[in-house]
């Protein structure tokens, strides 16, 4: 569902990174609330968003659109390490 451009979700602090999205079934919304990242994911449309993380840590990834019965299970983590 959400995939980092190089397939890895571990990131170095202050690097610009791109996350690619694709949905097959419903409108979703990729969100990393602590980093202010939020982007709609539309079925059949490849999308992406660029962002940076200035502080190391573990950030929650979530779908912020009520997309279906398994919406609550659409979570992940982004790990940002010091450079």
Tab-separated table of C-alpha atoms in Angstrom:
chain	number	residue	atom	x	y	z
A	1	UNK	CA	0.000	0.000	0.000
A	2	UNK	CA	2.576	2.609	1.075
A	3	UNK	CA	6.087	2.052	-0.208
A	4	UNK	CA	9.263	4.050	0.141
A	5	UNK	CA	10.928	4.777	-3.173
A	6	UNK	CA	13.750	2.339	-2.402
A	7	UNK	CA	11.538	-0.125	-0.500
A	8	UNK	CA	13.006	0.749	2.919
A	9	UNK	CA	11.192	2.654	5.643
A	10	UNK	CA	14.335	3.527	7.674
A	11	UNK	CA	15.480	7.075	6.945
A	12	UNK	CA	18.354	9.384	7.877
A	13	UNK	CA	17.594	12.713	9.551
A	14	UNK	CA	17.077	15.673	7.175
A	15	UNK	CA	17.208	13.649	3.970
A	16	UNK	CA	14.510	14.453	1.455
A	17	UNK	CA	12.526	11.288	0.841
A	18	UNK	CA	9.775	10.302	-1.512
A	19	UNK	CA	6.996	7.874	-0.672
A	20	UNK	CA	5.024	6.268	-3.509
A	21	UNK	CA	1.342	5.328	-3.208
A	22	UNK	CA	-1.123	3.215	-5.091
A	23	UNK	CA	-4.636	2.051	-4.209
A	24	UNK	CA	-6.714	-0.635	-5.876
A	25	UNK	CA	-9.915	-0.396	-3.879
A	26	UNK	CA	-10.806	2.907	-2.191
A	27	UNK	CA	-9.657	6.442	-1.461
A	28	UNK	CA	-7.006	6.299	1.256
A	29	UNK	CA	-4.921	9.025	2.881
A	30	UNK	CA	-1.246	8.484	3.704
A	31	UNK	CA	-0.389	10.310	6.893
A	32	UNK	CA	2.571	10.805	9.206
A	33	UNK	CA	0.922	13.249	11.628
A	34	UNK	CA	4.053	14.107	13.649
A	35	UNK	CA	5.818	15.243	10.449
A	36	UNK	CA	2.821	17.071	8.984
A	37	UNK	CA	2.665	14.664	6.033
A	38	UNK	CA	-0.768	13.910	4.592
A	39	UNK	CA	-1.643	12.949	1.031
A	40	UNK	CA	-4.694	11.446	-0.698
A	41	UNK	CA	-4.275	8.093	-2.426
A	42	UNK	CA	-6.783	7.677	-5.280
A	43	UNK	CA	-7.629	4.270	-6.827
A	44	UNK	CA	-5.859	3.709	-10.144
A	45	UNK	CA	-3.654	6.802	-9.785
A	46	UNK	CA	0.012	6.537	-8.826
A	47	UNK	CA	0.880	9.271	-6.331
A	48	UNK	CA	3.806	10.419	-4.237
A	49	UNK	CA	4.859	12.927	-1.611
A	50	UNK	CA	8.274	14.320	-0.630
A	51	UNK	CA	9.143	15.101	2.984
A	52	UNK	CA	11.991	15.534	5.468
A	53	UNK	CA	12.360	14.535	9.104
A	54	UNK	CA	14.536	16.781	11.280
A	55	UNK	CA	14.365	14.742	14.500
A	56	UNK	CA	15.308	11.091	14.894
A	57	UNK	CA	12.657	8.741	16.231
A	58	UNK	CA	9.859	6.382	15.316
A	59	UNK	CA	6.847	7.998	13.650
A	60	UNK	CA	3.423	6.446	13.147
A	61	UNK	CA	2.114	5.994	9.601
A	62	UNK	CA	-1.653	5.828	9.274
A	63	UNK	CA	-4.473	6.000	6.785
A	64	UNK	CA	-6.495	9.098	7.688
A	65	UNK	CA	-9.470	8.354	5.419
A	66	UNK	CA	-12.348	6.138	6.495
A	67	UNK	CA	-11.676	3.694	3.680
A	68	UNK	CA	-13.442	0.489	4.705
A	69	UNK	CA	-13.891	-2.169	7.374
A	70	UNK	CA	-10.131	-2.766	7.816
A	71	UNK	CA	-9.275	0.930	8.065
A	72	UNK	CA	-8.048	0.603	11.668
A	73	UNK	CA	-5.444	-1.972	10.569
A	74	UNK	CA	-3.777	0.364	8.057
A	75	UNK	CA	-0.831	1.451	10.193
A	76	UNK	CA	2.927	1.371	9.992
A	77	UNK	CA	6.038	3.057	11.318
A	78	UNK	CA	8.711	5.269	9.834
A	79	UNK	CA	12.102	5.020	11.571
A	80	UNK	CA	14.354	8.082	11.326
A	81	UNK	CA	17.979	7.603	12.423
A	82	UNK	CA	20.794	10.128	12.921
A	83	UNK	CA	22.892	10.679	9.844
